PDB file of C-alpha atoms in Angstrom:
ATOM      1  CA  MET N   1     -10.821  22.937  34.406  1.00 51.00           C
ATOM      2  CA  ASN N   2     -12.919  19.945  35.474  1.00 62.00           C
ATOM      3  CA  SER N   3     -16.037  21.441  33.886  1.00 69.00           C
ATOM      4  CA  ILE N   4     -14.160  21.930  30.583  1.00 69.00           C
ATOM      5  CA  THR N   5     -12.884  18.343  30.722  1.00 70.00           C
ATOM      6  CA  LYS N   6     -16.380  17.013  31.420  1.00 73.00           C
ATOM      7  CA  TYR N   7     -17.761  19.047  28.505  1.00 75.00           C
ATOM      8  CA  ILE N   8     -15.120  17.647  26.125  1.00 76.00           C
ATOM      9  CA  CYS N   9     -15.786  14.104  27.379  1.00 78.00           C
ATOM     10  CA  ARG N  10     -19.514  14.557  26.842  1.00 82.00           C
ATOM     11  CA  ILE N  11     -18.970  15.653  23.226  1.00 84.00           C
ATOM     12  CA  CYS N  12     -16.397  12.959  22.474  1.00 85.00           C
ATOM     13  CA  LYS N  13     -18.168  10.072  24.195  1.00 87.00           C
ATOM     14  CA  PRO N  14     -18.608   7.228  21.658  1.00 89.00           C
ATOM     15  CA  THR N  15     -22.009   5.732  20.905  1.00 89.00           C
ATOM     16  CA  LEU N  16     -20.465   2.247  21.063  1.00 88.00           C
ATOM     17  CA  ASP N  17     -21.173  -0.032  24.003  1.00 88.00           C
ATOM     18  CA  PRO N  18     -18.681   0.720  26.833  1.00 85.00           C
ATOM     19  CA  ASP N  19     -17.634  -2.954  26.778  1.00 85.00           C
ATOM     20  CA  HIS N  20     -16.743  -2.760  23.082  1.00 88.00           C
ATOM     21  CA  PRO N  21     -12.982  -3.368  22.564  1.00 88.00           C
ATOM     22  CA  LEU N  22     -12.699  -0.206  20.458  1.00 89.00           C
ATOM     23  CA  TYR N  23     -14.552   2.055  22.908  1.00 89.00           C
ATOM     24  CA  LYS N  24     -11.477   3.713  24.460  1.00 85.00           C
ATOM     25  CA  HIS N  25      -9.684   3.950  21.116  1.00 87.00           C
ATOM     26  CA  ILE N  26     -12.631   5.748  19.529  1.00 91.00           C
ATOM     27  CA  PHE N  27     -12.868   8.056  22.533  1.00 89.00           C
ATOM     28  CA  ILE N  28      -9.182   9.017  22.102  1.00 87.00           C
ATOM     29  CA  CYS N  29      -9.777   9.508  18.379  1.00 89.00           C
ATOM     30  CA  ASN N  30     -12.670  11.883  19.119  1.00 91.00           C
ATOM     31  CA  VAL N  31     -10.717  13.824  21.753  1.00 87.00           C
ATOM     32  CA  ILE N  32      -7.766  14.372  19.404  1.00 87.00           C
ATOM     33  CA  SER N  33     -10.142  15.411  16.592  1.00 90.00           C
ATOM     34  CA  PHE N  34     -11.884  17.895  18.866  1.00 90.00           C
ATOM     35  CA  CYS N  35      -8.645  19.337  20.296  1.00 86.00           C
ATOM     36  CA  VAL N  36      -6.904  19.672  16.919  1.00 88.00           C
ATOM     37  CA  GLY N  37      -9.985  21.346  15.432  1.00 90.00           C
ATOM     38  CA  LEU N  38     -10.348  23.692  18.407  1.00 87.00           C
ATOM     39  CA  LEU N  39      -6.665  24.629  18.421  1.00 85.00           C
ATOM     40  CA  SER N  40      -6.791  25.363  14.677  1.00 88.00           C
ATOM     41  CA  ILE N  41      -9.528  28.002  14.984  1.00 90.00           C
ATOM     42  CA  PRO N  42      -7.223  30.870  16.170  1.00 86.00           C
ATOM     43  CA  TYR N  43      -5.182  30.476  12.962  1.00 87.00           C
ATOM     44  CA  VAL N  44      -8.152  31.171  10.645  1.00 89.00           C
ATOM     45  CA  VAL N  45      -7.916  34.983  10.700  1.00 88.00           C
ATOM     46  CA  PRO N  46      -4.087  35.178  10.417  1.00 85.00           C
ATOM     47  CA  PHE N  47      -4.150  32.673   7.547  1.00 87.00           C
ATOM     48  CA  PHE N  48      -6.861  34.685   5.761  1.00 89.00           C
ATOM     49  CA  ILE N  49      -4.672  37.786   6.125  1.00 85.00           C
ATOM     50  CA  ILE N  50      -1.716  35.927   4.634  1.00 84.00           C
ATOM     51  CA  SER N  51      -3.815  34.379   1.857  1.00 85.00           C
ATOM     52  CA  PRO N  52      -7.603  33.874   1.483  1.00 89.00           C
ATOM     53  CA  PHE N  53      -6.927  30.485  -0.121  1.00 89.00           C
ATOM     54  CA  LEU N  54      -4.902  29.410   2.918  1.00 88.00           C
ATOM     55  CA  GLY N  55      -7.689  30.551   5.247  1.00 90.00           C
ATOM     56  CA  LEU N  56     -10.318  28.596   3.298  1.00 94.00           C
ATOM     57  CA  LEU N  57      -8.065  25.539   3.279  1.00 92.00           C
ATOM     58  CA  LEU N  58      -7.769  25.698   7.056  1.00 93.00           C
ATOM     59  CA  ILE N  59     -11.565  25.848   7.419  1.00 95.00           C
ATOM     60  CA  VAL N  60     -11.839  22.727   5.234  1.00 95.00           C
ATOM     61  CA  PHE N  61      -9.356  20.912   7.469  1.00 95.00           C
ATOM     62  CA  ILE N  62     -11.211  21.973  10.625  1.00 94.00           C
ATOM     63  CA  GLY N  63     -14.404  20.565   9.080  1.00 95.00           C
ATOM     64  CA  ALA N  64     -12.549  17.317   8.340  1.00 95.00           C
ATOM     65  CA  TYR N  65     -11.403  17.042  11.972  1.00 93.00           C
ATOM     66  CA  ILE N  66     -14.913  17.564  13.311  1.00 93.00           C
ATOM     67  CA  SER N  67     -16.380  15.143  10.752  1.00 95.00           C
ATOM     68  CA  THR N  68     -14.352  12.406  12.475  1.00 95.00           C
ATOM     69  CA  ILE N  69     -16.541  12.791  15.575  1.00 94.00           C
ATOM     70  CA  VAL N  70     -19.675  12.703  13.403  1.00 94.00           C
ATOM     71  CA  LEU N  71     -18.529   9.525  11.636  1.00 95.00           C
ATOM     72  CA  ASN N  72     -17.777   7.877  14.979  1.00 93.00           C
ATOM     73  CA  TYR N  73     -21.196   8.962  16.267  1.00 92.00           C
ATOM     74  CA  TYR N  74     -22.828   6.971  13.455  1.00 93.00           C
ATOM     75  CA  GLN N  75     -20.314   4.145  14.149  1.00 90.00           C
ATOM     76  CA  TYR N  76     -18.360   4.428  10.894  1.00 94.00           C
ATOM     77  CA  VAL N  77     -15.299   3.866  13.053  1.00 92.00           C
ATOM     78  CA  LEU N  78     -12.961   2.611  10.309  1.00 93.00           C
ATOM     79  CA  LEU N  79     -13.699   5.532   7.997  1.00 95.00           C
ATOM     80  CA  ALA N  80     -13.435   7.974  10.903  1.00 94.00           C
ATOM     81  CA  ARG N  81      -9.943   6.836  11.866  1.00 94.00           C
ATOM     82  CA  ILE N  82      -8.697   6.971   8.285  1.00 95.00           C
ATOM     83  CA  ASN N  83     -10.275  10.417   7.883  1.00 96.00           C
ATOM     84  CA  LEU N  84      -8.526  11.779  10.989  1.00 94.00           C
ATOM     85  CA  VAL N  85      -5.026  10.564  10.082  1.00 94.00           C
ATOM     86  CA  LEU N  86      -5.434  11.570   6.426  1.00 95.00           C
ATOM     87  CA  SER N  87      -6.744  15.080   7.209  1.00 94.00           C
ATOM     88  CA  ILE N  88      -4.041  15.801   9.823  1.00 92.00           C
ATOM     89  CA  SER N  89      -1.301  14.492   7.504  1.00 93.00           C
ATOM     90  CA  CYS N  90      -2.543  16.564   4.553  1.00 93.00           C
ATOM     91  CA  ALA N  91      -2.867  19.658   6.752  1.00 92.00           C
ATOM     92  CA  ILE N  92       0.692  19.290   8.054  1.00 91.00           C
ATOM     93  CA  GLY N  93       1.992  18.711   4.524  1.00 91.00           C
ATOM     94  CA  SER N  94       0.156  21.792   3.230  1.00 90.00           C
ATOM     95  CA  TYR N  95       1.422  24.097   5.997  1.00 88.00           C
ATOM     96  CA  ALA N  96       4.993  22.765   5.828  1.00 87.00           C
ATOM     97  CA  SER N  97       5.185  23.228   2.044  1.00 88.00           C
ATOM     98  CA  THR N  98       3.579  26.678   2.262  1.00 86.00           C
ATOM     99  CA  PHE N  99       5.603  28.191   5.106  1.00 83.00           C
ATOM    100  CA  GLY N 100       8.784  26.144   4.694  1.00 80.00           C
ATOM    101  CA  LYS N 101      10.557  23.631   6.882  1.00 81.00           C
ATOM    102  CA  GLU N 102      11.838  26.401   9.177  1.00 77.00           C
ATOM    103  CA  ILE N 103       8.588  26.481  11.177  1.00 77.00           C
ATOM    104  CA  GLY N 104       9.072  22.802  12.074  1.00 78.00           C
ATOM    105  CA  ILE N 105       5.453  21.679  11.740  1.00 83.00           C
ATOM    106  CA  GLN N 106       6.601  18.682   9.662  1.00 87.00           C
ATOM    107  CA  ASN N 107       7.942  17.186  12.913  1.00 82.00           C
ATOM    108  CA  MET N 108       4.343  16.569  13.934  1.00 84.00           C
ATOM    109  CA  LEU N 109       4.237  13.820  11.295  1.00 88.00           C
ATOM    110  CA  ILE N 110       6.654  11.814  13.447  1.00 86.00           C
ATOM    111  CA  VAL N 111       4.328  12.222  16.438  1.00 82.00           C
ATOM    112  CA  LEU N 112       1.383  11.184  14.263  1.00 87.00           C
ATOM    113  CA  ILE N 113       3.112   7.953  13.172  1.00 88.00           C
ATOM    114  CA  GLY N 114       3.270   6.809  16.794  1.00 82.00           C
ATOM    115  CA  SER N 115      -0.180   8.147  17.627  1.00 83.00           C
ATOM    116  CA  VAL N 116      -2.029   5.988  15.079  1.00 85.00           C
ATOM    117  CA  PHE N 117      -1.667   2.993  17.402  1.00 84.00           C
ATOM    118  CA  LEU N 118      -3.882   4.816  19.909  1.00 83.00           C
ATOM    119  CA  PHE N 119      -6.796   4.628  17.471  1.00 84.00           C
ATOM    120  CA  SER N 120      -6.832   0.884  16.858  1.00 84.00           C
ATOM    121  CA  LEU N 121      -6.325  -2.508  18.441  1.00 85.00           C
ATOM    122  CA  SER N 122      -2.951  -4.247  18.232  1.00 83.00           C
ATOM    123  CA  LYS N 123      -4.546  -7.114  16.283  1.00 88.00           C
ATOM    124  CA  GLU N 124      -5.624  -4.672  13.527  1.00 89.00           C
ATOM    125  CA  LYS N 125      -2.189  -4.981  11.932  1.00 89.00           C
ATOM    126  CA  LYS N 126      -3.179  -4.051   8.371  1.00 92.00           C
ATOM    127  CA  LEU N 127      -5.011  -0.946   9.562  1.00 92.00           C
ATOM    128  CA  ASN N 128      -2.068   0.094  11.762  1.00 91.00           C
ATOM    129  CA  LEU N 129       0.329  -0.264   8.846  1.00 93.00           C
ATOM    130  CA  PHE N 130      -1.968   1.686   6.537  1.00 94.00           C
ATOM    131  CA  LEU N 131      -2.498   4.522   9.019  1.00 93.00           C
ATOM    132  CA  SER N 132       1.243   4.704   9.729  1.00 93.00           C
ATOM    133  CA  PHE N 133       2.033   4.786   6.005  1.00 95.00           C
ATOM    134  CA  ILE N 134      -0.049   7.961   5.418  1.00 95.00           C
ATOM    135  CA  PRO N 135       2.150  10.412   7.438  1.00 94.00           C
ATOM    136  CA  ILE N 136       5.302   8.619   6.228  1.00 94.00           C
ATOM    137  CA  LEU N 137       4.202   9.132   2.608  1.00 95.00           C
ATOM    138  CA  VAL N 138       3.484  12.833   3.230  1.00 94.00           C
ATOM    139  CA  PHE N 139       6.916  13.265   4.844  1.00 93.00           C
ATOM    140  CA  ILE N 140       8.606  11.563   1.855  1.00 93.00           C
ATOM    141  CA  ILE N 141       6.745  13.852  -0.579  1.00 92.00           C
ATOM    142  CA  LEU N 142       7.867  16.919   1.405  1.00 91.00           C
ATOM    143  CA  MET N 143      11.486  15.765   1.305  1.00 91.00           C
ATOM    144  CA  MET N 144      11.363  14.925  -2.419  1.00 90.00           C
ATOM    145  CA  THR N 145       9.806  18.288  -3.327  1.00 88.00           C
ATOM    146  CA  ASP N 146      12.104  20.177  -0.941  1.00 86.00           C
ATOM    147  CA  PHE N 147       9.031  21.638   0.819  1.00 82.00           C
ATOM    148  CA  ARG N 148       7.876  23.490  -2.314  1.00 80.00           C
ATOM    149  CA  ASN N 149       4.167  24.237  -2.752  1.00 75.00           C
ATOM    150  CA  VAL N 150       3.129  24.541  -6.414  1.00 67.00           C
ATOM    151  CA  ILE N 151      -0.226  26.168  -5.527  1.00 73.00           C
ATOM    152  CA  ILE N 152       0.776  28.792  -2.985  1.00 74.00           C
ATOM    153  CA  SER N 153       4.072  29.826  -1.443  1.00 69.00           C
ATOM    154  CA  VAL N 154       4.475  32.340   1.374  1.00 75.00           C
ATOM    155  CA  THR N 155       7.674  34.055   2.432  1.00 73.00           C
ATOM    156  CA  LEU N 156       7.609  34.951   6.122  1.00 70.00           C
ATOM    157  CA  SER N 157       9.940  37.093   8.163  1.00 72.00           C
ATOM    158  CA  SER N 158      12.141  35.344  10.718  1.00 72.00           C
ATOM    159  CA  ASP N 159      10.086  36.829  13.579  1.00 74.00           C
ATOM    160  CA  TYR N 160       6.819  35.504  12.142  1.00 74.00           C
ATOM    161  CA  GLN N 161       8.425  32.108  11.578  1.00 70.00           C
ATOM    162  CA  ARG N 162       9.462  31.964  15.228  1.00 74.00           C
ATOM    163  CA  ILE N 163       5.921  32.871  16.338  1.00 77.00           C
ATOM    164  CA  LEU N 164       4.413  30.122  14.158  1.00 76.00           C
ATOM    165  CA  TYR N 165       7.019  27.636  15.372  1.00 72.00           C
ATOM    166  CA  ALA N 166       6.251  28.473  19.022  1.00 76.00           C
ATOM    167  CA  THR N 167       2.469  28.227  18.585  1.00 78.00           C
ATOM    168  CA  PHE N 168       2.658  24.953  16.653  1.00 72.00           C
ATOM    169  CA  PHE N 169       4.977  23.532  19.308  1.00 73.00           C
ATOM    170  CA  LEU N 170       2.592  24.582  22.087  1.00 77.00           C
ATOM    171  CA  ASN N 171      -0.361  23.000  20.278  1.00 72.00           C
ATOM    172  CA  ILE N 172       1.498  19.710  19.807  1.00 70.00           C
ATOM    173  CA  SER N 173       2.573  19.745  23.455  1.00 73.00           C
ATOM    174  CA  LEU N 174      -0.998  20.399  24.614  1.00 73.00           C
ATOM    175  CA  VAL N 175      -2.409  17.488  22.597  1.00 68.00           C
ATOM    176  CA  MET N 176       0.308  15.176  23.940  1.00 68.00           C
ATOM    177  CA  PHE N 177      -0.341  16.421  27.482  1.00 73.00           C
ATOM    178  CA  LEU N 178      -4.058  15.669  27.193  1.00 68.00           C
ATOM    179  CA  GLY N 179      -3.293  12.188  25.857  1.00 64.00           C
ATOM    180  CA  SER N 180      -0.806  11.478  28.653  1.00 67.00           C
ATOM    181  CA  LYS N 181      -3.256  12.745  31.260  1.00 69.00           C
ATOM    182  CA  TYR N 182      -5.997  10.469  29.919  1.00 64.00           C
ATOM    183  CA  PHE N 183      -3.792   7.362  30.009  1.00 63.00           C
ATOM    184  CA  SER N 184      -2.540   8.249  33.475  1.00 67.00           C
ATOM    185  CA  LYS N 185      -6.129   8.488  34.683  1.00 69.00           C
ATOM    186  CA  GLU N 186      -7.008   5.177  33.000  1.00 63.00           C
ATOM    187  CA  TYR N 187      -4.047   3.481  34.695  1.00 61.00           C
ATOM    188  CA  GLU N 188      -5.060   4.810  38.115  1.00 70.00           C
ATOM    189  CA  THR N 189      -8.661   3.669  37.568  1.00 68.00           C
ATOM    190  CA  SER N 190      -7.562   0.172  36.510  1.00 66.00           C
ATOM    191  CA  ASP N 191      -5.181  -0.068  39.464  1.00 64.00           C
ATOM    192  CA  ARG N 192      -7.965   0.887  41.893  1.00 72.00           C
ATOM    193  CA  GLU N 193     -10.326  -1.679  40.355  1.00 74.00           C
ATOM    194  CA  ILE N 194      -7.702  -4.447  40.645  1.00 78.00           C
ATOM    195  CA  LYS N 195      -7.001  -3.590  44.297  1.00 74.00           C
ATOM    196  CA  LYS N 196     -10.730  -3.443  45.054  1.00 76.00           C
ATOM    197  CA  SER N 197     -11.316  -6.848  43.434  1.00 76.00           C
ATOM    198  CA  HIS N 198      -8.370  -8.327  45.333  1.00 73.00           C
ATOM    199  CA  ALA N 199      -9.721  -6.960  48.625  1.00 75.00           C
ATOM    200  CA  LYS N 200     -13.160  -8.463  47.930  1.00 76.00           C
ATOM    201  CA  LEU N 201     -11.678 -11.871  47.134  1.00 74.00           C
ATOM    202  CA  LYS N 202      -9.515 -11.771  50.252  1.00 73.00           C
ATOM    203  CA  LYS N 203     -12.507 -10.828  52.399  1.00 74.00           C
ATOM    204  CA  ALA N 204     -14.646 -13.583  50.866  1.00 71.00           C
ATOM    205  CA  TYR N 205     -11.916 -16.151  51.528  1.00 63.00           C
ATOM    206  CA  THR N 206     -11.482 -15.120  55.184  1.00 72.00           C
ATOM    207  CA  GLU N 207     -15.240 -15.373  55.715  1.00 67.00           C
ATOM    208  CA  LEU N 208     -15.325 -18.985  54.550  1.00 59.00           C
ATOM    209  CA  LYS N 209     -15.912 -21.593  57.254  1.00 57.00           C
ATOM    210  CA  PRO N 210     -12.912 -23.772  58.147  1.00 63.00           C
ATOM    211  CA  LYS N 211     -14.553 -26.845  56.613  1.00 56.00           C
ATOM    212  CA  ALA N 212     -15.296 -24.978  53.398  1.00 60.00           C
ATOM    213  CA  LYS N 213     -11.710 -23.767  53.275  1.00 55.00           C
ATOM    214  CA  GLN N 214     -10.443 -27.320  53.657  1.00 61.00           C
ATOM    215  CA  GLU N 215     -12.748 -28.567  50.894  1.00 63.00           C
ATOM    216  CA  LEU N 216     -11.620 -25.701  48.645  1.00 57.00           C
ATOM    217  CA  LEU N 217      -7.940 -26.489  49.234  1.00 60.00           C
ATOM    218  CA  LEU N 218      -8.541 -30.211  48.657  1.00 61.00           C
ATOM    219  CA  SER N 219     -10.340 -29.545  45.384  1.00 66.00           C
ATOM    220  CA  MET N 220      -7.536 -27.209  44.256  1.00 59.00           C
ATOM    221  CA  GLY N 221      -4.982 -29.888  45.208  1.00 57.00           C
ATOM    222  CA  GLY N 222      -6.918 -32.464  43.234  1.00 52.00           C
ATOM    223  CA  ASP N 223      -6.898 -30.222  40.159  1.00 51.00           C
ATOM    224  CA  VAL N 224      -3.145 -29.761  40.459  1.00 46.00           C
ATOM    225  CA  GLN N 225      -2.615 -33.529  40.755  1.00 48.00           C
ATOM    226  CA  VAL N 226      -4.744 -34.255  37.721  1.00 42.00           C
ATOM    227  CA  LYS N 227      -3.034 -31.611  35.578  1.00 47.00           C
ATOM    228  CA  PHE N 228       0.602 -31.943  36.574  1.00 48.00           C
ATOM    229  CA  LEU N 229       1.249 -35.310  38.321  1.00 46.00           C
ATOM    230  CA  PRO N 230       1.435 -38.644  36.480  1.00 51.00           C
ATOM    231  CA  THR N 231      -1.435 -41.020  36.953  1.00 51.00           C
ATOM    232  CA  VAL N 232      -0.514 -44.210  38.854  1.00 49.00           C
ATOM    233  CA  PRO N 233      -1.885 -47.268  37.033  1.00 52.00           C
ATOM    234  CA  LYS N 234      -4.223 -49.490  38.977  1.00 50.00           C
ATOM    235  CA  VAL N 235      -2.898 -52.923  39.972  1.00 49.00           C
ATOM    236  CA  LEU N 236      -5.314 -55.727  39.103  1.00 47.00           C
TER     237      LEU N 236
END
C-alpha cells in the first residue's frame, strides 16, 4: 500500500515551489483528479455495452480529469481547478440524467460543493464562489429537467441500479477516505514539527548562561513597559 501511495504522490507532485501557498491545494487537486480518473476506468466497458455514446463520453471525461494534472504541471493552476470542478460536475449531471436519480450519483454534487475549498485559499473568495456555483447550477438543472436526458436515456433494471449505486457510493467513499487520510497525515506532521521546534527553543533557553538569561528577561520587561505602561514625564 505504501508503494502505491508513493507512486500516486510522485505523479501528483506539483511543480510549484514547496513553499508556495497553493502547493498543498494543487497537490490535493491532482490526487483527486488521478483517483477519479482511475476509478472511472472500470466503467468504460459496461458503459460501452449499454451505449457506445455513453462509453465515448466517459473516455472524454477521464481525459478531462487527467488534463487537470497536465495543466497543473505547466502551472496553469487556475484553469486546472476550474477544469476539474467543471468536468466532474458535468460527468455527474450526465450520468444522473442518463440513469435516473435512483442511482444516487447526484448526491456527489453536494460533496463536490464542500470539496472546492480544498483546491483554493480562503482569501480567493471569488474563485471559491465560482467553483461552488458550478455543481449547484448542475444540480438545479437536474431538478428542473426532472433528470431527463434529451440525448440519451437508459432504462435499467432494479438490480443493475443497485449495483451502480453501490459502486458509485464506494468510489465516493474511497476518494473521501484518501482526502481524510492526507489531512490526518498533514496534521500529525505539523504537530511533530511544532513539538520539535518547542523542544529546541526550550533546550536553547536552558543552555543560556545565568547572566544572559537575566539580560534577556530585562530586555523583555523593558519591551513590555514601553508597549503597555504609561510613560512617566520627566520633572525639570
